[in-house]
mmCIF file of C-alpha atoms in Angstrom:
data_model
loop_
_atom_site.group_PDB
_atom_site.id
_atom_site.type_symbol
_atom_site.label_atom_id
_atom_site.label_comp_id
_atom_site.label_asym_id
_atom_site.label_seq_id
_atom_site.Cartn_x
_atom_site.Cartn_y
_atom_site.Cartn_z
ATOM 1 C CA MET A 419 115.591 55.666 122.533
ATOM 2 C CA LYS A 420 112.579 57.394 124.766
ATOM 3 C CA THR A 421 110.215 59.107 122.108
ATOM 4 C CA LYS A 422 107.902 60.139 124.670
ATOM 5 C CA THR A 423 107.479 63.229 127.251
ATOM 6 C CA ILE A 424 105.510 63.236 130.086
ATOM 7 C CA LEU A 425 105.181 66.405 132.221
ATOM 8 C CA PHE A 426 104.137 66.248 135.932
ATOM 9 C CA ASP A 427 102.191 68.811 137.931
ATOM 10 C CA LEU A 428 103.593 68.568 141.615
ATOM 11 C CA ASP A 429 100.779 69.555 144.337
ATOM 12 C CA GLY A 430 98.074 66.612 143.983
ATOM 13 C CA THR A 431 99.762 64.833 141.314
ATOM 14 C CA LEU A 432 102.508 63.770 142.784
ATOM 15 C CA ILE A 433 103.092 65.138 146.421
ATOM 16 C CA ASP A 434 100.616 66.045 149.300
ATOM 17 C CA SER A 435 101.712 69.669 150.464
ATOM 18 C CA THR A 436 98.538 70.342 151.840
ATOM 19 C CA GLU A 437 99.526 70.489 155.801
ATOM 20 C CA ALA A 438 102.446 72.784 154.455
ATOM 21 C CA ILE A 439 100.376 74.765 152.262
ATOM 22 C CA LEU A 440 97.232 75.227 154.935
ATOM 23 C CA GLU A 441 99.673 76.137 157.601
ATOM 24 C CA SER A 442 101.952 78.819 155.449
ATOM 25 C CA PHE A 443 98.390 80.584 154.383
ATOM 26 C CA GLY A 444 97.374 80.510 158.309
ATOM 27 C CA VAL A 445 100.904 82.098 158.948
ATOM 28 C CA ALA A 446 100.364 84.622 156.533
ATOM 29 C CA PHE A 447 96.790 85.939 157.334
ATOM 30 C CA GLU A 448 97.781 86.021 160.807
ATOM 31 C CA THR A 449 101.413 87.847 160.277
ATOM 32 C CA PHE A 450 98.880 90.863 158.887
ATOM 33 C CA GLY A 451 96.437 90.609 161.245
ATOM 34 C CA THR A 452 93.431 89.332 158.984
ATOM 35 C CA SER A 453 91.144 86.572 159.632
ATOM 36 C CA VAL A 454 92.498 83.204 158.437
ATOM 37 C CA PRO A 455 89.846 81.459 155.769
ATOM 38 C CA GLU A 456 88.718 77.966 156.015
ATOM 39 C CA ASP A 457 90.782 75.469 154.967
ATOM 40 C CA GLU A 458 88.482 74.223 152.156
ATOM 41 C CA SER A 459 88.119 77.758 150.634
ATOM 42 C CA ILE A 460 92.224 77.459 150.591
ATOM 43 C CA LYS A 461 92.532 73.647 149.086
ATOM 44 C CA LYS A 462 89.921 74.749 146.342
ATOM 45 C CA LEU A 463 92.306 77.287 144.926
ATOM 46 C CA ILE A 464 95.445 75.136 144.987
ATOM 47 C CA GLY A 465 96.917 74.935 142.066
ATOM 48 C CA HIS A 466 96.854 78.864 141.048
ATOM 49 C CA PRO A 467 99.635 80.781 141.300
ATOM 50 C CA LEU A 468 99.910 82.081 145.148
ATOM 51 C CA ASP A 469 99.315 85.973 144.447
ATOM 52 C CA LEU A 470 96.142 84.968 142.574
ATOM 53 C CA MET A 471 95.309 82.794 145.569
ATOM 54 C CA PHE A 472 95.491 85.295 147.993
ATOM 55 C CA THR A 473 93.619 87.767 146.250
ATOM 56 C CA MET A 474 90.863 85.228 145.414
ATOM 57 C CA LEU A 475 90.747 84.880 149.322
ATOM 58 C CA GLY A 476 89.910 88.880 149.725
ATOM 59 C CA VAL A 477 93.714 89.940 150.066
ATOM 60 C CA ASP A 478 94.154 93.487 148.202
ATOM 61 C CA VAL A 479 96.123 93.030 145.383
ATOM 62 C CA SER A 480 98.671 95.945 146.359
ATOM 63 C CA ARG A 481 99.615 93.506 149.342
ATOM 64 C CA ALA A 482 99.422 90.044 147.540
ATOM 65 C CA ASP A 483 102.983 90.132 147.251
ATOM 66 C CA ALA A 484 103.691 90.936 150.946
ATOM 67 C CA TYR A 485 101.486 87.855 152.191
ATOM 68 C CA VAL A 486 103.246 85.791 149.101
ATOM 69 C CA GLY A 487 106.362 86.707 151.030
ATOM 70 C CA ALA A 488 104.959 85.789 154.589
ATOM 71 C CA TYR A 489 103.996 82.729 152.839
ATOM 72 C CA LYS A 490 107.377 81.368 151.680
ATOM 73 C CA GLU A 491 109.283 82.629 154.501
ATOM 74 C CA HIS A 492 107.146 80.017 156.659
ATOM 75 C CA TYR A 493 106.795 77.697 153.747
ATOM 76 C CA ARG A 494 110.593 77.239 153.581
ATOM 77 C CA LEU A 495 111.121 76.175 157.423
ATOM 78 C CA ILE A 496 108.499 73.649 157.022
ATOM 79 C CA SER A 497 107.985 72.085 153.603
ATOM 80 C CA ARG A 498 110.432 69.175 153.698
ATOM 81 C CA GLN A 499 108.762 67.722 156.985
ATOM 82 C CA LYS A 500 104.992 68.583 156.128
ATOM 83 C CA THR A 501 105.340 66.905 152.325
ATOM 84 C CA THR A 502 105.271 63.423 151.254
ATOM 85 C CA LEU A 503 104.782 61.547 148.268
ATOM 86 C CA LEU A 504 101.289 60.710 146.984
ATOM 87 C CA PRO A 505 100.547 56.749 147.269
ATOM 88 C CA LEU A 506 101.941 55.406 143.939
ATOM 89 C CA ALA A 507 103.547 58.316 143.029
ATOM 90 C CA TYR A 508 107.419 57.087 143.435
ATOM 91 C CA GLU A 509 106.084 53.761 141.384
ATOM 92 C CA ALA A 510 104.809 56.355 138.659
ATOM 93 C CA ILE A 511 107.952 58.162 138.493
ATOM 94 C CA THR A 512 110.298 55.203 138.123
ATOM 95 C CA TYR A 513 107.910 53.399 135.831
ATOM 96 C CA ALA A 514 107.470 56.647 133.458
ATOM 97 C CA SER A 515 111.204 57.432 133.634
ATOM 98 C CA GLN A 516 111.688 53.931 131.846
ATOM 99 C CA ILE A 517 109.414 54.624 128.811
ATOM 100 C CA ALA A 518 109.756 58.664 128.574
ATOM 101 C CA THR A 519 111.703 62.006 129.159
ATOM 102 C CA LEU A 520 110.540 63.632 132.381
ATOM 103 C CA GLY A 521 109.740 67.101 133.413
ATOM 104 C CA ILE A 522 107.567 69.217 135.844
ATOM 105 C CA VAL A 523 105.505 72.103 135.375
ATOM 106 C CA THR A 524 104.034 73.494 138.468
ATOM 107 C CA THR A 525 102.796 76.811 139.982
ATOM 108 C CA LYS A 526 105.065 76.258 142.902
ATOM 109 C CA THR A 527 108.351 78.322 143.078
ATOM 110 C CA ALA A 528 110.671 75.921 141.203
ATOM 111 C CA ARG A 529 113.697 76.365 143.996
ATOM 112 C CA TYR A 530 111.239 74.867 146.671
ATOM 113 C CA SER A 531 109.991 72.217 144.108
ATOM 114 C CA GLN A 532 113.385 70.734 143.514
ATOM 115 C CA ASP A 533 114.327 71.142 147.228
ATOM 116 C CA LEU A 534 111.305 68.866 147.643
ATOM 117 C CA LEU A 535 112.041 66.113 145.067
ATOM 118 C CA GLU A 536 115.605 65.934 146.083
ATOM 119 C CA HIS A 537 114.844 65.361 149.295
ATOM 120 C CA MET A 538 112.000 62.638 148.280
ATOM 121 C CA GLY A 539 114.927 61.239 146.350
ATOM 122 C CA VAL A 540 113.099 61.534 142.766
ATOM 123 C CA MET A 541 114.524 64.823 141.605
ATOM 124 C CA HIS A 542 117.233 62.595 139.140
ATOM 125 C CA HIS A 543 114.620 61.504 137.137
ATOM 126 C CA PHE A 544 113.529 64.723 135.790
ATOM 127 C CA LYS A 545 115.221 66.441 133.140
ATOM 128 C CA VAL A 546 113.494 69.928 133.160
ATOM 129 C CA LEU A 547 111.356 71.862 136.070
ATOM 130 C CA ILE A 548 109.479 74.772 135.295
ATOM 131 C CA GLY A 549 108.228 76.831 138.140
ATOM 132 C CA ARG A 550 106.529 80.325 138.729
ATOM 133 C CA GLU A 551 109.966 82.577 138.606
ATOM 134 C CA ASN A 552 110.552 80.376 135.037
ATOM 135 C CA VAL A 553 107.400 81.719 133.204
ATOM 136 C CA THR A 554 105.585 85.370 132.952
ATOM 137 C CA HIS A 555 102.444 83.624 132.310
ATOM 138 C CA PRO A 556 101.667 80.250 134.648
ATOM 139 C CA LYS A 557 99.163 77.820 133.943
ATOM 140 C CA PRO A 558 96.762 78.092 132.689
ATOM 141 C CA HIS A 559 98.810 79.728 130.005
ATOM 142 C CA PRO A 560 100.693 77.389 127.908
ATOM 143 C CA GLU A 561 104.082 79.244 128.134
ATOM 144 C CA PRO A 562 104.999 76.757 131.311
ATOM 145 C CA ILE A 563 104.738 73.975 128.632
ATOM 146 C CA GLN A 564 106.298 75.683 125.991
ATOM 147 C CA LYS A 565 109.237 76.295 128.249
ATOM 148 C CA ALA A 566 109.320 72.566 128.857
ATOM 149 C CA LEU A 567 109.272 71.341 125.422
ATOM 150 C CA ALA A 568 111.918 73.674 124.325
ATOM 151 C CA ALA A 569 114.276 72.821 127.140
ATOM 152 C CA LEU A 570 113.469 69.048 126.374
ATOM 153 C CA GLY A 571 113.288 69.514 122.567
ATOM 154 C CA SER A 572 110.495 67.100 122.877
ATOM 155 C CA ASP A 573 107.845 66.456 120.144
ATOM 156 C CA PRO A 574 104.219 68.098 121.132
ATOM 157 C CA SER A 575 102.570 65.405 119.579
ATOM 158 C CA ARG A 576 104.597 62.887 121.534
ATOM 159 C CA THR A 577 104.084 64.908 125.068
ATOM 160 C CA TRP A 578 101.762 64.294 127.701
ATOM 161 C CA MET A 579 100.523 66.187 130.717
ATOM 162 C CA VAL A 580 99.714 64.715 133.840
ATOM 163 C CA GLY A 581 97.866 67.062 136.675
ATOM 164 C CA ASP A 582 94.957 67.008 138.949
ATOM 165 C CA THR A 583 93.040 70.309 137.717
ATOM 166 C CA PRO A 584 91.721 72.157 134.929
ATOM 167 C CA MET A 585 94.296 74.452 134.704
ATOM 168 C CA ASP A 586 96.928 71.278 133.891
ATOM 169 C CA ILE A 587 94.501 70.140 131.253
ATOM 170 C CA LEU A 588 93.709 73.914 129.723
ATOM 171 C CA CYS A 589 97.729 74.132 129.868
ATOM 172 C CA ALA A 590 97.888 71.045 127.839
ATOM 173 C CA LYS A 591 95.263 71.531 125.440
ATOM 174 C CA GLU A 592 96.852 75.312 124.757
ATOM 175 C CA ALA A 593 100.114 74.277 124.274
ATOM 176 C CA GLY A 594 99.388 71.274 121.765
ATOM 177 C CA VAL A 595 100.015 68.195 123.906
ATOM 178 C CA GLN A 596 97.999 65.745 124.993
ATOM 179 C CA SER A 597 96.837 65.142 128.607
ATOM 180 C CA VAL A 598 95.400 62.853 131.572
ATOM 181 C CA GLY A 599 93.610 64.257 134.485
ATOM 182 C CA VAL A 600 94.010 62.323 137.916
ATOM 183 C CA LEU A 601 91.821 62.416 140.986
ATOM 184 C CA CYS A 602 94.275 61.960 143.298
ATOM 185 C CA GLY A 603 94.751 65.581 143.978
ATOM 186 C CA TYR A 604 92.405 68.832 144.484
ATOM 187 C CA ALA A 605 89.766 68.738 141.746
ATOM 188 C CA SER A 606 87.148 66.057 141.006
ATOM 189 C CA ARG A 607 85.891 64.080 138.533
ATOM 190 C CA TYR A 608 83.247 66.886 137.704
ATOM 191 C CA ASP A 609 85.848 69.620 137.588
ATOM 192 C CA LEU A 610 87.644 67.850 135.267
ATOM 193 C CA ARG A 611 85.214 66.413 132.905
ATOM 194 C CA PRO A 612 84.531 69.467 131.063
ATOM 195 C CA HIS A 613 88.171 69.473 129.693
ATOM 196 C CA THR A 614 88.804 65.924 128.897
ATOM 197 C CA ASP A 615 87.419 62.614 128.829
ATOM 198 C CA CYS A 616 91.218 61.038 130.108
ATOM 199 C CA ILE A 617 90.407 60.960 133.601
ATOM 200 C CA VAL A 618 92.324 58.302 135.807
ATOM 201 C CA ARG A 619 92.739 57.483 139.657
ATOM 202 C CA ASP A 620 96.629 58.453 140.150
ATOM 203 C CA ALA A 621 99.663 59.408 138.661
ATOM 204 C CA LEU A 622 100.569 55.588 137.918
ATOM 205 C CA ASP A 623 97.557 54.860 136.367
ATOM 206 C CA ALA A 624 98.061 57.739 133.952
ATOM 207 C CA VAL A 625 101.641 56.636 133.542
ATOM 208 C CA LYS A 626 100.171 53.246 132.523
ATOM 209 C CA LEU A 627 97.688 54.847 130.178
ATOM 210 C CA ILE A 628 100.557 56.659 128.280
ATOM 211 C CA ALA A 629 102.574 53.456 128.093
ATOM 212 C CA GLU A 630 99.978 51.970 125.992
ATOM 213 C CA VAL A 631 99.917 54.171 123.355
ATOM 214 C CA SER A 632 102.186 53.543 120.241
#
């Protein structure tokens, strides 16, 4: 019987959808006749909810939902062909499925996330997927992890969150679960270090580390 639970973030942890995200942001800004921010300005915000990303990029709060709508309309069309599993992510998922019950906790839309993971042939490994529309308060609030724990009936003390941003680590801390930061995504060791000492190269290394814990 598997007594461990591993919850994974998606963007920057298991998948690389940078091209699709940047292109969709560009389309959203162009739709409303506003200048498109630099790629690096967008990339450093990946992991935040879309509406917050747009407001942090200068869009008025009252118009953020319209930008999100334009983003999603385009993202839906291109996400499959412009998203890939990160190197060693497949190995991480298959290994993790042998030692733990798995879930996804993401600020991406759950419907799109499930579609991507099914397209990549790995969705069957995950018992729960908590996306933006499933919660009132996204990461770093603990609600997403709390909902995953409730759905799985998992013991927080035997649960790990694997993610690439400080939001993942803070969410885990607030939810009372352990965490592993990975460097294969959008945050650097410098960004993660104030929040955790447990930082590894990628999701596979994270799973190997969790496997060693009795």
